mmCIF file of C-alpha atoms and ligand atoms in Angstrom:
data_model
loop_
_atom_site.group_PDB
_atom_site.id
_atom_site.type_symbol
_atom_site.label_atom_id
_atom_site.label_comp_id
_atom_site.label_asym_id
_atom_site.label_seq_id
_atom_site.Cartn_x
_atom_site.Cartn_y
_atom_site.Cartn_z
ATOM 1 C CA MET A 1 -5.936 19.703 -20.797
ATOM 2 C CA SER A 2 -8.173 19.141 -18.149
ATOM 3 C CA ARG A 3 -7.590 16.263 -15.290
ATOM 4 C CA VAL A 4 -10.427 14.390 -13.125
ATOM 5 C CA TYR A 5 -9.940 13.585 -9.567
ATOM 6 C CA ASN A 6 -9.012 10.322 -9.277
ATOM 7 C CA PHE A 7 -10.256 8.002 -6.714
ATOM 8 C CA SER A 8 -8.749 4.864 -7.962
ATOM 9 C CA ALA A 9 -7.791 1.994 -5.434
ATOM 10 C CA GLY A 10 -5.031 1.500 -7.366
ATOM 11 C CA PRO A 11 -3.121 1.896 -9.911
ATOM 12 C CA SER A 12 -3.701 5.270 -8.468
ATOM 13 C CA MET A 13 -3.129 9.153 -9.037
ATOM 14 C CA LEU A 14 0.736 10.359 -8.675
ATOM 15 C CA PRO A 15 1.579 13.863 -7.591
ATOM 16 C CA GLU A 16 1.498 16.132 -10.553
ATOM 17 C CA ALA A 17 4.930 17.834 -9.922
ATOM 18 C CA VAL A 18 6.416 14.128 -10.242
ATOM 19 C CA LEU A 19 4.365 13.417 -13.472
ATOM 20 C CA GLN A 20 5.554 17.075 -14.673
ATOM 21 C CA LYS A 21 9.260 16.145 -13.674
ATOM 22 C CA ALA A 22 9.049 12.774 -15.672
ATOM 23 C CA ALA A 23 7.706 14.330 -18.670
ATOM 24 C CA ALA A 24 10.288 16.948 -18.805
ATOM 25 C CA GLU A 25 12.933 14.276 -18.132
ATOM 26 C CA MET A 26 11.560 12.053 -20.835
ATOM 27 C CA MET A 27 13.648 12.542 -24.116
ATOM 28 C CA ASP A 28 16.874 13.253 -22.108
ATOM 29 C CA TYR A 29 17.271 12.427 -18.328
ATOM 30 C CA GLN A 30 19.887 14.987 -17.071
ATOM 31 C CA GLY A 31 21.876 15.279 -20.093
ATOM 32 C CA SER A 32 22.373 11.616 -21.083
ATOM 33 C CA GLY A 33 20.253 11.783 -24.078
ATOM 34 C CA GLN A 34 17.918 9.113 -23.138
ATOM 35 C CA SER A 35 14.590 8.382 -21.513
ATOM 36 C CA VAL A 36 14.936 6.484 -18.497
ATOM 37 C CA MET A 37 12.848 3.875 -19.975
ATOM 38 C CA GLU A 38 15.903 3.572 -22.573
ATOM 39 C CA MET A 39 18.693 3.006 -20.465
ATOM 40 C CA SER A 40 20.845 0.071 -19.105
ATOM 41 C CA HIS A 41 20.214 -0.911 -16.066
ATOM 42 C CA ARG A 42 24.173 -1.550 -15.653
ATOM 43 C CA SER A 43 24.720 2.255 -16.863
ATOM 44 C CA LYS A 44 26.465 4.662 -14.547
ATOM 45 C CA VAL A 45 23.518 6.966 -15.199
ATOM 46 C CA PHE A 46 20.650 4.282 -14.032
ATOM 47 C CA MET A 47 22.994 2.987 -11.141
ATOM 48 C CA ASP A 48 22.798 6.579 -9.892
ATOM 49 C CA VAL A 49 19.032 6.691 -10.055
ATOM 50 C CA TYR A 50 18.845 3.414 -8.457
ATOM 51 C CA GLN A 51 21.279 4.352 -5.300
ATOM 52 C CA GLU A 52 19.428 7.631 -5.038
ATOM 53 C CA ALA A 53 16.135 5.856 -4.575
ATOM 54 C CA GLN A 54 17.709 3.486 -1.832
ATOM 55 C CA ALA A 55 18.908 6.200 -0.008
ATOM 56 C CA LEU A 56 15.906 8.088 -0.165
ATOM 57 C CA TRP A 57 13.728 5.185 1.229
ATOM 58 C CA ARG A 58 16.234 4.867 4.350
ATOM 59 C CA GLU A 59 15.909 8.746 4.738
ATOM 60 C CA VAL A 60 12.111 9.074 4.436
ATOM 61 C CA MET A 61 11.041 6.026 5.986
ATOM 62 C CA GLY A 62 13.951 6.107 8.505
ATOM 63 C CA ILE A 63 14.873 2.277 7.968
ATOM 64 C CA PRO A 64 17.618 0.749 10.332
ATOM 65 C CA GLU A 65 21.185 -0.410 8.973
ATOM 66 C CA ASN A 66 20.108 -3.644 9.449
ATOM 67 C CA TYR A 67 17.425 -4.241 6.991
ATOM 68 C CA LYS A 68 17.528 -4.516 3.272
ATOM 69 C CA VAL A 69 15.310 -2.883 0.907
ATOM 70 C CA LEU A 70 14.739 -4.416 -2.287
ATOM 71 C CA PHE A 71 13.125 -3.835 -5.314
ATOM 72 C CA LEU A 72 11.323 -6.729 -6.963
ATOM 73 C CA GLN A 73 8.264 -7.777 -9.428
ATOM 74 C CA GLY A 74 5.573 -9.612 -9.398
ATOM 75 C CA GLY A 75 3.241 -7.415 -7.012
ATOM 76 C CA ALA A 76 2.110 -7.575 -3.641
ATOM 77 C CA SER A 77 0.581 -11.145 -4.590
ATOM 78 C CA SER A 78 3.978 -12.531 -5.422
ATOM 79 C CA GLN A 79 5.032 -11.856 -1.986
ATOM 80 C CA PHE A 80 2.093 -14.142 -0.406
ATOM 81 C CA ALA A 81 4.382 -17.035 -1.774
ATOM 82 C CA ALA A 82 7.638 -15.577 -1.280
ATOM 83 C CA VAL A 83 7.297 -14.699 2.262
ATOM 84 C CA PRO A 84 6.522 -18.104 3.608
ATOM 85 C CA MET A 85 9.179 -19.542 1.079
ATOM 86 C CA ASN A 86 12.111 -17.481 2.516
ATOM 87 C CA LEU A 87 10.645 -17.307 5.901
ATOM 88 C CA MET A 88 8.638 -20.351 6.838
ATOM 89 C CA VAL A 89 11.851 -22.477 7.255
ATOM 90 C CA LYS A 90 12.491 -23.104 10.763
ATOM 91 C CA SER A 91 9.239 -24.758 12.707
ATOM 92 C CA GLY A 92 7.391 -24.475 9.260
ATOM 93 C CA LYS A 93 4.495 -22.423 10.928
ATOM 94 C CA ALA A 94 3.178 -19.359 10.442
ATOM 95 C CA ASP A 95 -0.018 -17.113 12.188
ATOM 96 C CA TYR A 96 -2.068 -15.223 10.112
ATOM 97 C CA VAL A 97 -4.772 -12.836 10.710
ATOM 98 C CA LEU A 98 -7.609 -12.611 8.458
ATOM 99 C CA SER A 99 -8.673 -8.851 8.344
ATOM 100 C CA GLY A 100 -9.898 -8.746 4.301
ATOM 101 C CA GLN A 101 -9.478 -10.319 0.649
ATOM 102 C CA PHE A 102 -5.559 -9.723 0.849
ATOM 103 C CA SER A 103 -4.891 -11.087 3.923
ATOM 104 C CA THR A 104 -7.009 -14.339 3.147
ATOM 105 C CA LYS A 105 -5.255 -14.540 -0.334
ATOM 106 C CA ALA A 106 -2.162 -14.221 1.491
ATOM 107 C CA TYR A 107 -3.262 -17.111 4.293
ATOM 108 C CA LYS A 108 -4.000 -19.342 1.424
ATOM 109 C CA GLU A 109 -0.915 -19.014 -0.535
ATOM 110 C CA ALA A 110 1.019 -19.499 2.527
ATOM 111 C CA ALA A 111 -0.909 -22.978 3.151
ATOM 112 C CA ARG A 112 0.407 -24.201 0.432
ATOM 113 C CA TYR A 113 3.986 -24.344 1.784
ATOM 114 C CA GLY A 114 3.466 -25.041 5.699
ATOM 115 C CA ASP A 115 1.493 -25.144 8.604
ATOM 116 C CA VAL A 116 -0.454 -21.866 8.703
ATOM 117 C CA LYS A 117 -2.843 -20.845 11.296
ATOM 118 C CA ALA A 118 -5.892 -18.384 10.760
ATOM 119 C CA VAL A 119 -5.403 -16.875 14.438
ATOM 120 C CA ALA A 120 -8.329 -14.425 14.181
ATOM 121 C CA SER A 121 -10.890 -13.398 11.589
ATOM 122 C CA SER A 122 -13.612 -10.729 11.176
ATOM 123 C CA LYS A 123 -14.955 -12.607 7.701
ATOM 124 C CA GLU A 124 -18.610 -12.797 9.618
ATOM 125 C CA ASP A 125 -18.547 -9.229 9.868
ATOM 126 C CA ASN A 126 -17.685 -8.718 6.021
ATOM 127 C CA PHE A 127 -14.483 -7.472 7.218
ATOM 128 C CA SER A 128 -16.103 -4.251 8.708
ATOM 129 C CA HIS A 129 -13.253 -4.197 11.284
ATOM 130 C CA ILE A 130 -10.173 -5.487 12.504
ATOM 131 C CA PRO A 131 -10.703 -8.730 14.592
ATOM 132 C CA ALA A 132 -9.976 -8.810 18.231
ATOM 133 C CA LEU A 133 -7.273 -11.044 19.075
ATOM 134 C CA ASP A 134 -6.514 -13.663 21.724
ATOM 135 C CA PRO A 135 -2.924 -13.631 22.295
ATOM 136 C CA LYS A 136 -3.357 -17.272 23.441
ATOM 137 C CA GLU A 137 -4.102 -18.472 19.871
ATOM 138 C CA PHE A 138 -0.530 -17.284 18.929
ATOM 139 C CA ARG A 139 1.858 -19.715 18.339
ATOM 140 C CA PRO A 140 5.279 -18.883 20.288
ATOM 141 C CA ASP A 141 6.938 -21.065 17.722
ATOM 142 C CA ALA A 142 5.904 -19.577 14.416
ATOM 143 C CA ASP A 143 8.350 -18.430 12.079
ATOM 144 C CA TYR A 144 6.264 -15.299 11.400
ATOM 145 C CA PHE A 145 3.098 -13.812 12.269
ATOM 146 C CA HIS A 146 1.420 -12.002 9.225
ATOM 147 C CA ILE A 147 -1.047 -8.755 9.160
ATOM 148 C CA CYS A 148 -2.238 -6.625 6.276
ATOM 149 C CA MET A 149 -1.865 -3.251 7.796
ATOM 150 C CA ASN A 150 -4.386 -1.517 5.478
ATOM 151 C CA ASN A 151 -7.379 -2.981 4.275
ATOM 152 C CA THR A 152 -7.827 -1.472 0.828
ATOM 153 C CA ILE A 153 -11.389 -2.819 -0.103
ATOM 154 C CA TYR A 154 -12.805 -2.319 3.438
ATOM 155 C CA GLY A 155 -11.395 0.670 4.688
ATOM 156 C CA THR A 156 -9.940 -0.545 7.800
ATOM 157 C CA VAL A 157 -6.540 -0.141 9.168
ATOM 158 C CA TRP A 158 -4.828 -1.549 12.549
ATOM 159 C CA HIS A 159 -3.923 1.910 14.552
ATOM 160 C CA GLN A 160 -2.451 -1.023 17.330
ATOM 161 C CA LEU A 161 -0.057 -3.346 16.569
ATOM 162 C CA PRO A 162 -0.343 -6.689 17.839
ATOM 163 C CA ASP A 163 2.150 -7.816 20.377
ATOM 164 C CA THR A 164 3.845 -10.998 18.952
ATOM 165 C CA GLY A 165 7.147 -11.273 21.302
ATOM 166 C CA SER A 166 9.948 -12.521 19.723
ATOM 167 C CA VAL A 167 7.983 -13.735 16.562
ATOM 168 C CA PRO A 168 8.869 -11.607 13.479
ATOM 169 C CA LEU A 169 5.955 -9.499 12.335
ATOM 170 C CA VAL A 170 5.290 -9.431 8.842
ATOM 171 C CA ALA A 171 3.183 -6.981 7.282
ATOM 172 C CA ASP A 172 1.491 -5.998 3.939
ATOM 173 C CA ILE A 173 1.572 -2.492 3.494
ATOM 174 C CA SER A 174 0.564 -2.000 -0.094
ATOM 175 C CA SER A 175 -1.953 0.632 0.843
ATOM 176 C CA CYS A 176 -0.545 2.577 3.343
ATOM 177 C CA ILE A 177 2.918 2.659 2.581
ATOM 178 C CA LEU A 178 4.474 6.131 3.069
ATOM 179 C CA SER A 179 1.051 7.487 4.041
ATOM 180 C CA LYS A 180 2.822 8.225 7.616
ATOM 181 C CA PRO A 181 5.688 7.096 9.758
ATOM 182 C CA ILE A 182 6.282 3.809 10.555
ATOM 183 C CA ASP A 183 8.432 2.313 13.119
ATOM 184 C CA VAL A 184 10.427 -0.381 10.952
ATOM 185 C CA SER A 185 12.155 -1.960 13.920
ATOM 186 C CA LYS A 186 9.046 -3.218 15.037
ATOM 187 C CA PHE A 187 8.709 -5.739 11.824
ATOM 188 C CA GLY A 188 10.737 -8.266 10.702
ATOM 189 C CA LEU A 189 9.544 -7.815 7.066
ATOM 190 C CA LEU A 190 7.543 -5.017 5.169
ATOM 191 C CA TYR A 191 5.923 -5.529 1.745
ATOM 192 C CA ALA A 192 4.198 -3.162 -0.937
ATOM 193 C CA GLY A 193 2.879 -3.214 -4.341
ATOM 194 C CA ALA A 194 4.071 0.415 -5.757
ATOM 195 C CA GLN A 195 0.850 1.240 -7.674
ATOM 196 C CA LYS A 196 -0.870 2.783 -4.519
ATOM 197 C CA ASN A 197 1.635 5.625 -3.358
ATOM 198 C CA VAL A 198 4.890 4.860 -4.461
ATOM 199 C CA ALA A 199 4.995 4.616 -8.228
ATOM 200 C CA PRO A 200 3.225 3.122 -11.344
ATOM 201 C CA ALA A 201 2.724 -0.524 -11.111
ATOM 202 C CA GLY A 202 5.483 -2.762 -11.916
ATOM 203 C CA LEU A 203 7.808 -2.611 -8.752
ATOM 204 C CA THR A 204 7.551 -4.315 -5.529
ATOM 205 C CA ILE A 205 8.884 -3.237 -2.475
ATOM 206 C CA VAL A 206 10.349 -5.472 0.195
ATOM 207 C CA ILE A 207 12.072 -4.248 3.537
ATOM 208 C CA VAL A 208 13.528 -6.990 5.276
ATOM 209 C CA ARG A 209 15.703 -7.586 8.667
ATOM 210 C CA GLU A 210 18.967 -8.825 7.452
ATOM 211 C CA ASP A 211 19.034 -11.878 10.065
ATOM 212 C CA LEU A 212 16.061 -13.240 8.335
ATOM 213 C CA LEU A 213 17.633 -13.476 4.795
ATOM 214 C CA GLY A 214 18.701 -17.121 5.199
ATOM 215 C CA GLU A 215 18.200 -20.592 3.033
ATOM 216 C CA PRO A 216 14.727 -20.188 1.572
ATOM 217 C CA MET A 217 12.801 -23.476 0.978
ATOM 218 C CA GLU A 218 14.492 -26.073 -1.784
ATOM 219 C CA CYS A 219 11.581 -25.084 -3.927
ATOM 220 C CA THR A 220 11.993 -21.414 -4.303
ATOM 221 C CA PRO A 221 12.569 -20.081 -7.590
ATOM 222 C CA THR A 222 15.467 -18.084 -7.627
ATOM 223 C CA MET A 223 13.598 -14.631 -8.467
ATOM 224 C CA PHE A 224 11.690 -15.185 -5.114
ATOM 225 C CA ASN A 225 15.100 -15.728 -3.199
ATOM 226 C CA TYR A 226 15.206 -12.867 -0.859
ATOM 227 C CA LYS A 227 19.057 -13.413 -0.219
ATOM 228 C CA THR A 228 19.719 -13.592 -3.905
ATOM 229 C CA MET A 229 18.024 -10.574 -4.816
ATOM 230 C CA ALA A 230 19.727 -8.812 -1.612
ATOM 231 C CA GLU A 231 23.229 -10.109 -2.770
ATOM 232 C CA ASN A 232 22.642 -8.672 -6.221
ATOM 233 C CA ASP A 233 21.029 -5.277 -5.179
ATOM 234 C CA SER A 234 17.733 -6.392 -6.808
ATOM 235 C CA MET A 235 19.595 -6.577 -10.227
ATOM 236 C CA TYR A 236 19.982 -10.421 -10.211
ATOM 237 C CA ASN A 237 17.998 -9.550 -13.701
ATOM 238 C CA THR A 238 16.218 -6.836 -15.098
ATOM 239 C CA PRO A 239 15.081 -4.586 -12.411
ATOM 240 C CA PRO A 240 11.675 -2.548 -13.095
ATOM 241 C CA CYS A 241 13.595 0.614 -14.071
ATOM 242 C CA TRP A 242 10.955 3.228 -14.749
ATOM 243 C CA PRO A 243 9.032 2.610 -11.801
ATOM 244 C CA ILE A 244 12.498 2.474 -9.509
ATOM 245 C CA TYR A 245 13.126 6.190 -11.295
ATOM 246 C CA ILE A 246 9.385 7.426 -10.487
ATOM 247 C CA CYS A 247 9.534 6.340 -7.281
ATOM 248 C CA LYS A 248 12.814 8.308 -6.568
ATOM 249 C CA LEU A 249 10.909 11.207 -7.538
ATOM 250 C CA VAL A 250 7.861 10.380 -5.275
ATOM 251 C CA LEU A 251 10.308 10.134 -2.353
ATOM 252 C CA GLU A 252 11.900 13.497 -3.408
ATOM 253 C CA TRP A 253 8.480 14.967 -3.271
ATOM 254 C CA ILE A 254 7.911 13.844 0.212
ATOM 255 C CA LYS A 255 10.858 14.869 1.201
ATOM 256 C CA ASN A 256 11.033 17.961 -0.368
ATOM 257 C CA ASP A 257 7.807 19.410 -1.329
ATOM 258 C CA ILE A 258 5.659 17.666 1.178
ATOM 259 C CA GLY A 259 8.353 18.052 4.304
ATOM 260 C CA GLY A 260 8.459 14.320 5.259
ATOM 261 C CA LEU A 261 6.301 11.388 6.599
ATOM 262 C CA GLU A 262 4.917 13.136 9.642
ATOM 263 C CA LYS A 263 3.839 16.424 7.459
ATOM 264 C CA MET A 264 2.406 13.587 5.096
ATOM 265 C CA GLU A 265 0.315 11.945 8.058
ATOM 266 C CA GLU A 266 -1.002 15.269 9.134
ATOM 267 C CA ARG A 267 -2.226 16.276 5.629
ATOM 268 C CA ASN A 268 -3.661 12.951 4.824
ATOM 269 C CA VAL A 269 -5.445 12.583 8.341
ATOM 270 C CA ARG A 270 -6.991 16.182 7.621
ATOM 271 C CA LYS A 271 -8.171 14.765 4.119
ATOM 272 C CA ALA A 272 -9.833 11.531 5.568
ATOM 273 C CA GLN A 273 -11.432 13.812 8.621
ATOM 274 C CA LEU A 274 -13.075 15.955 5.983
ATOM 275 C CA LEU A 275 -14.781 13.124 4.284
ATOM 276 C CA TYR A 276 -15.616 10.989 7.762
ATOM 277 C CA ASP A 277 -17.221 14.226 9.274
ATOM 278 C CA PHE A 278 -19.388 14.621 6.701
ATOM 279 C CA LEU A 279 -20.334 11.086 6.305
ATOM 280 C CA ASP A 280 -21.194 11.207 10.182
ATOM 281 C CA SER A 281 -23.366 14.238 9.782
ATOM 282 C CA SER A 282 -24.940 13.214 6.675
ATOM 283 C CA SER A 283 -28.465 11.627 6.304
ATOM 284 C CA LEU A 284 -28.021 10.003 3.265
ATOM 285 C CA PHE A 285 -24.524 8.580 3.360
ATOM 286 C CA LYS A 286 -23.058 6.149 5.834
ATOM 287 C CA GLY A 287 -19.475 5.030 6.569
ATOM 288 C CA CYS A 288 -18.919 1.363 6.173
ATOM 289 C CA ALA A 289 -16.153 0.584 8.465
ATOM 290 C CA ASP A 290 -15.886 0.772 12.349
ATOM 291 C CA LYS A 291 -15.346 4.149 13.143
ATOM 292 C CA ALA A 292 -12.151 2.937 15.813
ATOM 293 C CA ASP A 293 -10.902 1.199 12.739
ATOM 294 C CA ARG A 294 -11.228 3.638 9.858
ATOM 295 C CA SER A 295 -8.284 3.787 7.463
ATOM 296 C CA ILE A 296 -7.014 7.452 6.170
ATOM 297 C CA MET A 297 -6.308 6.129 2.723
ATOM 298 C CA ASN A 298 -9.502 4.254 1.577
ATOM 299 C CA VAL A 299 -12.843 5.385 2.725
ATOM 300 C CA THR A 300 -15.862 3.005 2.179
ATOM 301 C CA PHE A 301 -19.797 4.438 2.007
ATOM 302 C CA VAL A 302 -23.083 3.637 1.136
ATOM 303 C CA THR A 303 -26.209 5.531 0.749
ATOM 304 C CA GLY A 304 -28.054 2.248 1.626
ATOM 305 C CA ASP A 305 -29.933 1.795 -1.760
ATOM 306 C CA LYS A 306 -28.305 0.162 -4.358
ATOM 307 C CA ASP A 307 -29.666 2.278 -7.472
ATOM 308 C CA LEU A 308 -28.936 5.458 -5.514
ATOM 309 C CA ASP A 309 -25.401 4.277 -5.226
ATOM 310 C CA ALA A 310 -25.322 3.904 -9.063
ATOM 311 C CA LYS A 311 -26.628 7.017 -9.749
ATOM 312 C CA PHE A 312 -24.169 8.530 -7.281
ATOM 313 C CA VAL A 313 -21.313 6.711 -9.243
ATOM 314 C CA LYS A 314 -22.672 7.923 -12.598
ATOM 315 C CA GLU A 315 -22.805 11.660 -11.677
ATOM 316 C CA SER A 316 -19.886 11.904 -10.009
ATOM 317 C CA THR A 317 -17.674 10.489 -12.586
ATOM 318 C CA ASP A 318 -19.726 12.697 -15.008
ATOM 319 C CA ALA A 319 -18.531 15.651 -12.944
ATOM 320 C CA GLY A 320 -14.923 14.828 -13.014
ATOM 321 C CA PHE A 321 -14.709 12.373 -9.771
ATOM 322 C CA VAL A 322 -13.609 9.286 -11.100
ATOM 323 C CA ASN A 323 -13.200 5.555 -9.832
ATOM 324 C CA LEU A 324 -15.497 6.196 -6.969
ATOM 325 C CA LYS A 325 -17.381 2.578 -7.168
ATOM 326 C CA GLY A 326 -16.826 0.504 -4.522
ATOM 327 C CA HIS A 327 -15.463 -3.248 -4.471
ATOM 328 C CA ARG A 328 -17.538 -5.570 -5.677
ATOM 329 C CA SER A 329 -17.460 -7.524 -2.122
ATOM 330 C CA VAL A 330 -18.593 -4.733 -0.256
ATOM 331 C CA GLY A 331 -20.602 -2.512 -2.767
ATOM 332 C CA GLY A 332 -21.338 1.124 -2.189
ATOM 333 C CA MET A 333 -18.490 3.258 -2.812
ATOM 334 C CA ARG A 334 -14.905 3.913 -2.318
ATOM 335 C CA ALA A 335 -12.914 6.934 -2.195
ATOM 336 C CA SER A 336 -9.379 5.845 -2.394
ATOM 337 C CA ILE A 337 -7.343 9.188 -1.123
ATOM 338 C CA TYR A 338 -3.850 8.243 -1.098
ATOM 339 C CA ASN A 339 -0.710 10.655 -0.824
ATOM 340 C CA ALA A 340 -1.062 12.246 -4.398
ATOM 341 C CA MET A 341 -4.662 13.207 -3.895
ATOM 342 C CA PRO A 342 -4.989 17.027 -3.209
ATOM 343 C CA GLU A 343 -6.884 18.428 -0.208
ATOM 344 C CA GLU A 344 -8.877 20.330 -3.077
ATOM 345 C CA GLY A 345 -9.914 17.108 -4.326
ATOM 346 C CA VAL A 346 -11.344 15.672 -1.470
ATOM 347 C CA ALA A 347 -13.473 19.098 -0.539
ATOM 348 C CA LYS A 348 -14.646 19.261 -4.105
ATOM 349 C CA LEU A 349 -15.957 15.613 -3.485
ATOM 350 C CA VAL A 350 -17.327 16.658 0.282
ATOM 351 C CA GLU A 351 -19.252 19.621 -1.602
ATOM 352 C CA PHE A 352 -20.779 17.536 -4.486
ATOM 353 C CA MET A 353 -21.828 14.674 -2.070
ATOM 354 C CA LYS A 354 -23.788 17.371 0.118
ATOM 355 C CA LYS A 355 -25.336 18.712 -3.317
ATOM 356 C CA PHE A 356 -26.437 14.926 -4.447
ATOM 357 C CA GLU A 357 -27.991 14.753 -0.609
ATOM 358 C CA LEU A 358 -30.081 17.890 -1.385
ATOM 359 C CA GLU A 359 -31.208 16.745 -4.838
ATOM 360 C CA ASN A 360 -32.042 13.102 -3.550
ATOM 361 C CA LYS A 361 -33.569 13.377 0.098
HETATM 362 C C1 PLP B 1 -3.554 -3.902 -3.932
HETATM 363 C C2 PLP B 1 -3.400 -4.714 -2.929
HETATM 364 C C3 PLP B 1 -2.706 -6.240 -2.818
HETATM 365 C C4 PLP B 1 -2.430 -6.438 -4.526
HETATM 366 O O1 PLP B 1 -1.241 -5.950 -5.130
HETATM 367 P P1 PLP B 1 -0.525 -6.462 -6.494
HETATM 368 O O2 PLP B 1 0.156 -5.509 -6.481
HETATM 369 O O3 PLP B 1 -1.869 -5.968 -7.474
HETATM 370 O O4 PLP B 1 -0.465 -7.757 -6.042
HETATM 371 C C5 PLP B 1 -2.232 -6.818 -2.158
HETATM 372 N N1 PLP B 1 -2.219 -6.216 -0.649
HETATM 373 C C6 PLP B 1 -2.767 -5.047 -0.600
HETATM 374 C C7 PLP B 1 -3.230 -4.567 0.960
HETATM 375 C C8 PLP B 1 -3.294 -4.427 -1.641
HETATM 376 O O5 PLP B 1 -3.912 -3.034 -1.328
#
């Protein structure tokens, strides 16, 4: 068996220890005589998996008691609608910052349900940085203020959160969840698709402050109703059982093998630094994101020559570094170095880039 270094933006690598544990438990989960894939979601054996996953989320992320953790489906993209349906119910207004494609999609979706305002945008610079904010643009009566924390396509991240006063801050954290500690109490709601740092595709995590669980808009489908989902332990219908189980294994890996989110962050910073240091010293490759806003999860870069970019993508793939092609809206390359990417994978990629640079001067 030979495994590649997978730099996919999502779905992406899972920790090898997690895959091995899942394989070992595949046919007979802890003496139950079944795979987790086959279990009734109401059975005691699965309910234990669910409860352990819930407890681990709280422990690993330090989630305060007055927040609910929901295990939903539909991906982060469903939350683009669910957030306004559930939260935009007092003044009917919400403010959005456009820092990339996903935040723009979220904004456009929310515009179908109420009065949304784009308070800042970095579109004119092709989202190469987090836009500057003018707090005078913020509406104090907005029901919430939405940001996308880590911009997966462009490789930028919010290093400092906006001060929204009493307006609840809502963040899409799909591509940075569990990459470092987050002070959950600063947010009204956090959401993420699981397929980058948490589990296989199919699970969506919503962390929501309890006082925001009210009556959603009349038009809200039951499956999008946070209150219904919270009251039913995310089991109003069949939950995504298998991704919930893998997310439990991933959280155990962070807690026991890595040593928690502070350690996870140290490791992620070391990996990103290795790549950024090389990009800053290279005469061939150049980073795309503004230095001040660089992400530790997604690293975007170009050679400045489209043909050479294509050659790099082909040769790196042949050498076992896969999915390095950048998103079409940025071009060039993108190395997504989520939690599961080992430090060795990044070090070997940098070695490969050095060799490519020498051969293509
Ligand atoms: C991947 C991603 C999404 C889309 O997630 P889906 O689960 O495919 O809907 C949204 N936002 C961000 C920041 C992402 O990285």
